[in-house]
Amino acid sequence: MQNLSLILVPVLAAQKAAGDGLIKPLGHHELLLVLVQLSLLLLVARGLGELMRRINLPPVVGELLAGVLLGPSLFGLLLPDLQAHIFPKSQEQSNLLSVISWLGVLFLLIVTGLETDLKLILRKGKTALLISLGGIIIPFITGFGLGWLLPDSFLADPEKRLVFSLFIATAMSISAVPVIAKVLMDLNLIRRDIGQVTLAAGMTDDTIGWILLSVVSGLASSGKFDLGTIFHSVSAAILFLAIAFTIGRTIVDQILRWVDDYVGGIAASMSVVLILALSAAALTHGLGLEAALGAFVMGILAGQSRRFSNEAGHMLEVFTAAFLAPIFFASAGLKVNLLALLVPQTLIFGLIVLAVACVGKFTGAYLGSRAGGLSHWEGLAMGSGMNARGAMEIVVATIGLSLGVLNPQMYSIIVMVAIVTSLMAPPLLRWTLSKVVMGEEEARRLEQEEQDSRSFIKQIHRILIPTSGGPNIQLAAQLVGYMAHQNSIEVTSLYALSDKQPRSKARRMEATQVKDSAAEQALASVTEEMQLPADTTLQTKTESGRNKAEVILNEANKNYDLIVLGASEQIRPQKALFNLLVDRVVQEAPCATMVVKSHLPQAKDEICKIPQQQLKKILVPTVGTEYSKNAVEMASTIAAQTGALVMIVNVINLPQVEYILYEQRSLAPVKEIAHDMLEQQAAIARNLGADVKTYILQGTSPEREILKFAKTQEVDLIILGSNIRMVTGRVFFGHRVDAILSKAHCPVAVITVP
């Protein structure tokens, strides 16, 4: 205790002596103000955003106007004391709001990156580059000329006109990717070709613009051209992008895989993406580039990973749109004082600056678009989108003011240009894009994306195959292999062990050796049967737990989309449909399941390799439900790979003999309904690349008719879609499914979705 006192006394004395240097917590008044500011900005921004939505304008228009109304232009004019109290001209208080606004910028760009189709951008890369170059070069030239001709009263230092002109040229060249992205999202255009090209061109434009800003800022600080600054900015941008889209892509994917495997869940997926994006933003900012560049690129890389949860992306988008984005856009407008622009000379030259900014950007983007092969109206649409300057130009103006390049008068003009061009973008984009005729290729792509978003089979990216060997799971593995050749998937093969061990040490060692050998054989048999494409990720695992079902379910909770199981290879208990293990997994699975019963013989106590099954005819009974559609999609995907014929049947359940007169009158409309239903299901199958035939059967026992049809037509596989019903604790799919499972002469697969 005495020794502890000897240590603590000098430390406490030193702390007391340096008390003035301690970091103080955020003051009560400062915290109160920032909370009031946030609530007021969010209220007005969201309110005006909803109002704009009701009059068919994107909400971002209202969100930008919210800041202008709450600034000195209106709120400050009507209630100056109250406005000054809520939004005081205090650097410390302004910094608190700026941090939240910058989070809005970064989150918006992360979401934009997640929505960005890199393959489409690369396919349109030449066009995007030409548009970007046009959108930079011409505005830069016109902006430089404008800066050279403006009166001295608009310059902070008339002797530094060269630096001033370069700064104005850079401000005219910049585009606001967050504003462009928000407008495209609001107008539901972000997946259109024109939307993706606009984003690509805007980001390229912005990257070059920020490099120019770095160069000009260095020039303003030193008062002379600095080739070292120019080289540093350009090389840093090229190096970052090169690393990000080569080894960076692999690293991000591996990190997301590790988190998904060992942590799992939507929260973990969202957290790791935010950590990576904020780290990348810090890196690009530290390199002298724009922080937004790092966040945007990391969003793209995360969006390309199959392990990033779609639910996490949706939650991130909702949170950004509901809170951070409105705060960012509204706070940007707070700095605008429209009253200062009403001075005649300022107003005239302000309008000239606005006109030069719009004409330069429109002309550059239009010429670049035409050179890139876009149509007249697409060129105008590109100009409309690229013309938005948004808060990025406000940042440029703020930097110019802090460096002494801009005076308050010119600062207000540039901020006005940023706000007006951002408000112009939505209606101009809506008008110009209404004139753009969608091409057949784009229409097909969008239609396919819409169908894929509703498709069961297209949402399967990760498959879990628990295995203990045997013909059922081997046949299931063959089916998974066919799926993998049609869709990009990841497969995990799992051998589950129970922790129950023999009592003696010798027996435990012997049991462990036997289990290791069995696991190796079971995993190898499944791996061989799948015959996966070279680019498919396959992972094999041996896990143990209290019981096998628990092991499988614990693994299944790691964001799998489908569990593929083999039915019982042995005599099943009376209270189980398959066996106790399979029944429990099907009942408690967090995702879709497919249970395969091969009806093939198995040698006793031996994993015998089954031959590759030749699938020429696949039968899918349907009653038009979502479950039936899932079965049709599965069958069609397998058929597209094997060349099998998909036979979709619907059985009209005939009434008893005493109702024969009623049956004669009602059968025609029933057949018509069945025909329409079968055609809808057949269209889904054809869209997935399968050859299809439809059949309408009649009988008093649908399961008997299906079994008879399957035997007569020599069907090789029956795929059933069903929901799970609980009957006295066992899995029950209905009498028809149970009958087909037990009586079919060929393999049967049952697909269920929780």
Coordinates of N, CA and C in Angstrom, one line a residue, residues 159-266:
E159 N -3.5 40.8 -56.5 CA -2.2 40.4 -57.0 C -2.1 38.9 -57.2
K160 N -3.0 38.2 -56.7 CA -3.0 36.7 -56.9 C -4.1 36.2 -57.8
R161 N -4.2 37.0 -58.9 CA -5.3 36.6 -59.9 C -5.2 35.3 -60.5
L162 N -3.9 34.8 -60.7 CA -3.7 33.5 -61.3 C -4.2 32.4 -60.4
V163 N -3.9 32.5 -59.1 CA -4.3 31.5 -58.2 C -5.9 31.6 -58.1
F164 N -6.4 32.8 -58.0 CA -7.9 33.0 -58.0 C -8.6 32.3 -59.2
S165 N -8.0 32.6 -60.4 CA -8.6 32.0 -61.6 C -8.6 30.5 -61.6
L166 N -7.4 30.0 -61.1 CA -7.3 28.5 -61.1 C -8.3 27.9 -60.1
F167 N -8.6 28.7 -59.0 CA -9.5 28.2 -58.0 C -10.9 28.2 -58.5
I168 N -11.3 29.3 -59.2 CA -12.6 29.4 -59.9 C -12.8 28.3 -60.9
A169 N -11.7 28.0 -61.7 CA -11.8 27.0 -62.7 C -12.0 25.6 -62.0
T170 N -11.4 25.4 -60.9 CA -11.6 24.1 -60.2 C -13.0 24.0 -59.7
A171 N -13.5 25.1 -59.1 CA -14.9 25.1 -58.6 C -15.9 24.9 -59.7
M172 N -15.6 25.4 -60.9 CA -16.6 25.1 -62.0 C -16.5 23.7 -62.5
S173 N -15.3 23.0 -62.3 CA -15.1 21.7 -62.8 C -15.7 20.6 -61.9
I174 N -15.9 20.9 -60.6 CA -16.3 19.9 -59.7 C -17.7 19.5 -59.9
S175 N -18.0 18.2 -59.6 CA -19.4 17.7 -59.6 C -19.7 17.1 -58.2
A176 N -21.0 17.1 -57.8 CA -21.3 16.6 -56.5 C -21.9 15.2 -56.6
V177 N -21.0 14.2 -56.4 CA -21.5 12.8 -56.6 C -22.6 12.4 -55.5
P178 N -22.5 12.9 -54.3 CA -23.6 12.6 -53.3 C -25.0 13.1 -53.8
V179 N -25.0 14.4 -54.4 CA -26.2 14.9 -54.9 C -26.7 14.1 -56.1
I180 N -25.8 13.8 -57.0 CA -26.1 13.1 -58.2 C -26.7 11.7 -57.8
A181 N -26.0 11.0 -56.9 CA -26.4 9.7 -56.4 C -27.8 9.8 -55.8
K182 N -28.1 10.8 -54.9 CA -29.4 10.9 -54.3 C -30.5 11.2 -55.3
V183 N -30.2 12.0 -56.2 CA -31.2 12.3 -57.3 C -31.5 11.1 -58.1
L184 N -30.5 10.3 -58.4 CA -30.7 9.1 -59.2 C -31.5 8.1 -58.4
M185 N -31.2 8.0 -57.1 CA -31.9 7.1 -56.2 C -33.4 7.5 -56.1
D186 N -33.6 8.8 -55.9 CA -34.9 9.3 -55.7 C -35.8 9.1 -57.0
L187 N -35.1 9.2 -58.1 CA -35.9 9.1 -59.4 C -35.9 7.6 -59.9
N188 N -35.3 6.7 -59.0 CA -35.3 5.3 -59.3 C -34.5 5.0 -60.7
L189 N -33.4 5.7 -60.8 CA -32.7 5.7 -62.1 C -31.3 5.1 -61.9
I190 N -30.9 4.7 -60.7 CA -29.5 4.3 -60.4 C -29.1 3.0 -61.1
R191 N -30.1 2.2 -61.4 CA -29.8 0.9 -62.1 C -29.9 1.1 -63.6
R192 N -30.4 2.2 -64.1 CA -30.4 2.4 -65.5 C -29.0 2.6 -66.1
D193 N -28.8 2.3 -67.3 CA -27.5 2.5 -68.0 C -27.0 4.0 -67.8
I194 N -27.9 4.9 -68.0 CA -27.6 6.3 -68.0 C -27.2 6.7 -66.5
G195 N -27.9 6.1 -65.5 CA -27.6 6.3 -64.2 C -26.2 5.9 -63.8
Q196 N -25.9 4.6 -64.2 CA -24.5 4.1 -63.9 C -23.4 4.9 -64.6
V197 N -23.7 5.3 -65.9 CA -22.7 6.0 -66.6 C -22.5 7.4 -65.9
T198 N -23.6 8.0 -65.5 CA -23.5 9.3 -64.8 C -22.7 9.2 -63.5
L199 N -22.9 8.1 -62.8 CA -22.2 7.9 -61.5 C -20.7 7.7 -61.8
A200 N -20.4 6.9 -62.9 CA -19.0 6.7 -63.2 C -18.3 7.9 -63.7
A201 N -19.0 8.7 -64.5 CA -18.4 10.0 -65.0 C -18.3 11.0 -63.9
G202 N -19.3 11.0 -63.0 CA -19.3 12.0 -61.9 C -18.1 11.7 -60.9
M203 N -17.9 10.3 -60.6 CA -16.9 10.0 -59.7 C -15.5 10.3 -60.3
T204 N -15.3 10.0 -61.6 CA -14.1 10.3 -62.3 C -13.8 11.8 -62.3
D205 N -14.9 12.5 -62.6 CA -14.9 14.0 -62.6 C -14.5 14.5 -61.2
D206 N -15.1 14.0 -60.2 CA -14.8 14.4 -58.8 C -13.4 14.1 -58.4
T207 N -12.9 12.9 -58.8 CA -11.5 12.5 -58.4 C -10.5 13.5 -59.1
I208 N -10.7 13.7 -60.4 CA -9.8 14.7 -61.0 C -10.0 16.1 -60.4
G209 N -11.2 16.4 -60.1 CA -11.5 17.7 -59.5 C -10.8 17.9 -58.1
W210 N -10.8 16.8 -57.3 CA -10.1 16.9 -56.0 C -8.6 17.0 -56.1
I211 N -8.1 16.3 -57.2 CA -6.7 16.4 -57.4 C -6.3 17.8 -57.8
L212 N -7.1 18.4 -58.7 CA -6.9 19.8 -59.1 C -7.0 20.7 -57.9
L213 N -7.9 20.4 -57.0 CA -8.1 21.3 -55.8 C -6.8 21.1 -54.9
S214 N -6.3 19.9 -54.8 CA -5.1 19.7 -54.0 C -3.9 20.5 -54.6
V215 N -3.8 20.5 -55.9 CA -2.8 21.3 -56.5 C -2.9 22.8 -56.3
V216 N -4.2 23.2 -56.6 CA -4.4 24.7 -56.5 C -4.3 25.1 -55.0
S217 N -4.7 24.3 -54.1 CA -4.6 24.7 -52.6 C -3.1 24.8 -52.3
G218 N -2.3 23.8 -52.8 CA -0.9 23.9 -52.5 C -0.3 25.2 -53.2
L219 N -0.8 25.5 -54.3 CA -0.3 26.7 -55.0 C -0.7 28.0 -54.2
A220 N -1.9 28.0 -53.7 CA -2.4 29.1 -52.9 C -1.6 29.3 -51.6
S221 N -1.2 28.1 -51.0 CA -0.4 28.2 -49.8 C 1.0 28.7 -50.0
S222 N 1.6 28.2 -51.1 CA 3.0 28.5 -51.4 C 3.2 29.8 -52.3
G223 N 2.2 30.1 -53.0 CA 2.2 31.3 -53.9 C 2.9 31.0 -55.2
K224 N 3.3 29.7 -55.5 CA 4.0 29.3 -56.7 C 3.6 27.9 -57.1
F225 N 3.8 27.5 -58.4 CA 3.5 26.2 -58.8 C 4.5 25.2 -58.1
D226 N 3.9 24.1 -57.6 CA 4.7 23.1 -56.9 C 4.6 21.8 -57.6
L227 N 5.6 21.4 -58.4 CA 5.5 20.1 -59.2 C 5.4 18.9 -58.2
G228 N 6.0 19.1 -57.1 CA 5.9 18.0 -56.1 C 4.5 17.7 -55.6
T229 N 3.8 18.8 -55.4 CA 2.4 18.7 -55.0 C 1.5 18.0 -56.0
I230 N 1.8 18.5 -57.3 CA 1.0 17.9 -58.4 C 1.3 16.4 -58.5
F231 N 2.6 16.0 -58.5 CA 3.0 14.6 -58.6 C 2.4 13.8 -57.5
H232 N 2.5 14.3 -56.3 CA 2.0 13.6 -55.1 C 0.5 13.3 -55.2
S233 N -0.3 14.3 -55.6 CA -1.8 14.1 -55.7 C -2.1 13.1 -56.8
V234 N -1.5 13.3 -58.0 CA -1.9 12.4 -59.1 C -1.4 10.9 -58.8
S235 N -0.2 10.8 -58.3 CA 0.3 9.4 -58.1 C -0.5 8.7 -56.9
A236 N -0.9 9.5 -55.9 CA -1.6 8.9 -54.8 C -3.0 8.4 -55.2
A237 N -3.6 9.2 -56.1 CA -5.0 8.7 -56.6 C -4.8 7.5 -57.4
I238 N -3.9 7.4 -58.3 CA -3.7 6.3 -59.2 C -3.3 5.1 -58.4
L239 N -2.4 5.2 -57.4 CA -1.9 4.1 -56.6 C -3.1 3.6 -55.7
F240 N -3.9 4.4 -55.1 CA -5.0 4.0 -54.3 C -6.0 3.2 -55.1
L241 N -6.4 3.7 -56.3 CA -7.4 3.0 -57.1 C -6.8 1.7 -57.6
A242 N -5.6 1.7 -58.0 CA -5.0 0.4 -58.5 C -4.9 -0.7 -57.5
I243 N -4.5 -0.3 -56.3 CA -4.5 -1.3 -55.2 C -5.9 -1.7 -54.8
A244 N -6.8 -0.8 -54.7 CA -8.2 -1.1 -54.3 C -8.8 -2.1 -55.2
F245 N -8.7 -1.9 -56.5 CA -9.4 -2.8 -57.4 C -8.6 -4.0 -57.9
T246 N -7.5 -4.3 -57.2 CA -6.7 -5.5 -57.5 C -6.7 -6.3 -56.2
I247 N -5.7 -6.1 -55.4 CA -5.6 -6.9 -54.2 C -6.6 -6.5 -53.1
G248 N -7.0 -5.2 -53.2 CA -8.0 -4.7 -52.2 C -9.3 -5.5 -52.3
R249 N -9.7 -5.8 -53.5 CA -11.0 -6.5 -53.7 C -10.9 -7.9 -53.0
T250 N -9.8 -8.6 -53.2 CA -9.6 -9.9 -52.5 C -9.6 -9.8 -51.0
I251 N -8.9 -8.8 -50.5 CA -8.8 -8.6 -49.1 C -10.2 -8.3 -48.5
V252 N -10.9 -7.4 -49.1 CA -12.3 -7.1 -48.6 C -13.1 -8.3 -48.6
D253 N -13.1 -9.1 -49.6 CA -13.9 -10.3 -49.7 C -13.5 -11.3 -48.7
Q254 N -12.2 -11.5 -48.4 CA -11.8 -12.4 -47.4 C -12.2 -12.0 -46.0
I255 N -12.1 -10.7 -45.7 CA -12.5 -10.1 -44.4 C -14.0 -10.4 -44.2
L256 N -14.8 -10.1 -45.2 CA -16.3 -10.3 -45.1 C -16.6 -11.8 -44.9
R257 N -15.8 -12.7 -45.6 CA -16.0 -14.1 -45.4 C -15.7 -14.6 -44.0
W258 N -14.6 -14.1 -43.5 CA -14.2 -14.4 -42.1 C -15.2 -14.0 -41.1
V259 N -15.7 -12.7 -41.2 CA -16.7 -12.2 -40.3 C -18.0 -13.1 -40.4
D260 N -18.4 -13.4 -41.7 CA -19.6 -14.2 -41.9 C -19.5 -15.6 -41.3
D261 N -18.3 -16.2 -41.4 CA -18.1 -17.5 -40.9 C -18.0 -17.6 -39.4
Y262 N -17.3 -16.6 -38.8 CA -17.0 -16.8 -37.3 C -17.8 -15.8 -36.5
V263 N -18.5 -14.8 -37.0 CA -19.3 -14.0 -36.2 C -20.8 -14.1 -36.7
G264 N -21.0 -13.7 -38.0 CA -22.3 -13.9 -38.6 C -23.3 -12.8 -38.1
G265 N -24.3 -12.6 -38.9 CA -25.4 -11.7 -38.6 C -25.3 -10.4 -39.4
I266 N -26.5 -9.7 -39.4 CA -26.6 -8.5 -40.2 C -25.7 -7.4 -39.5

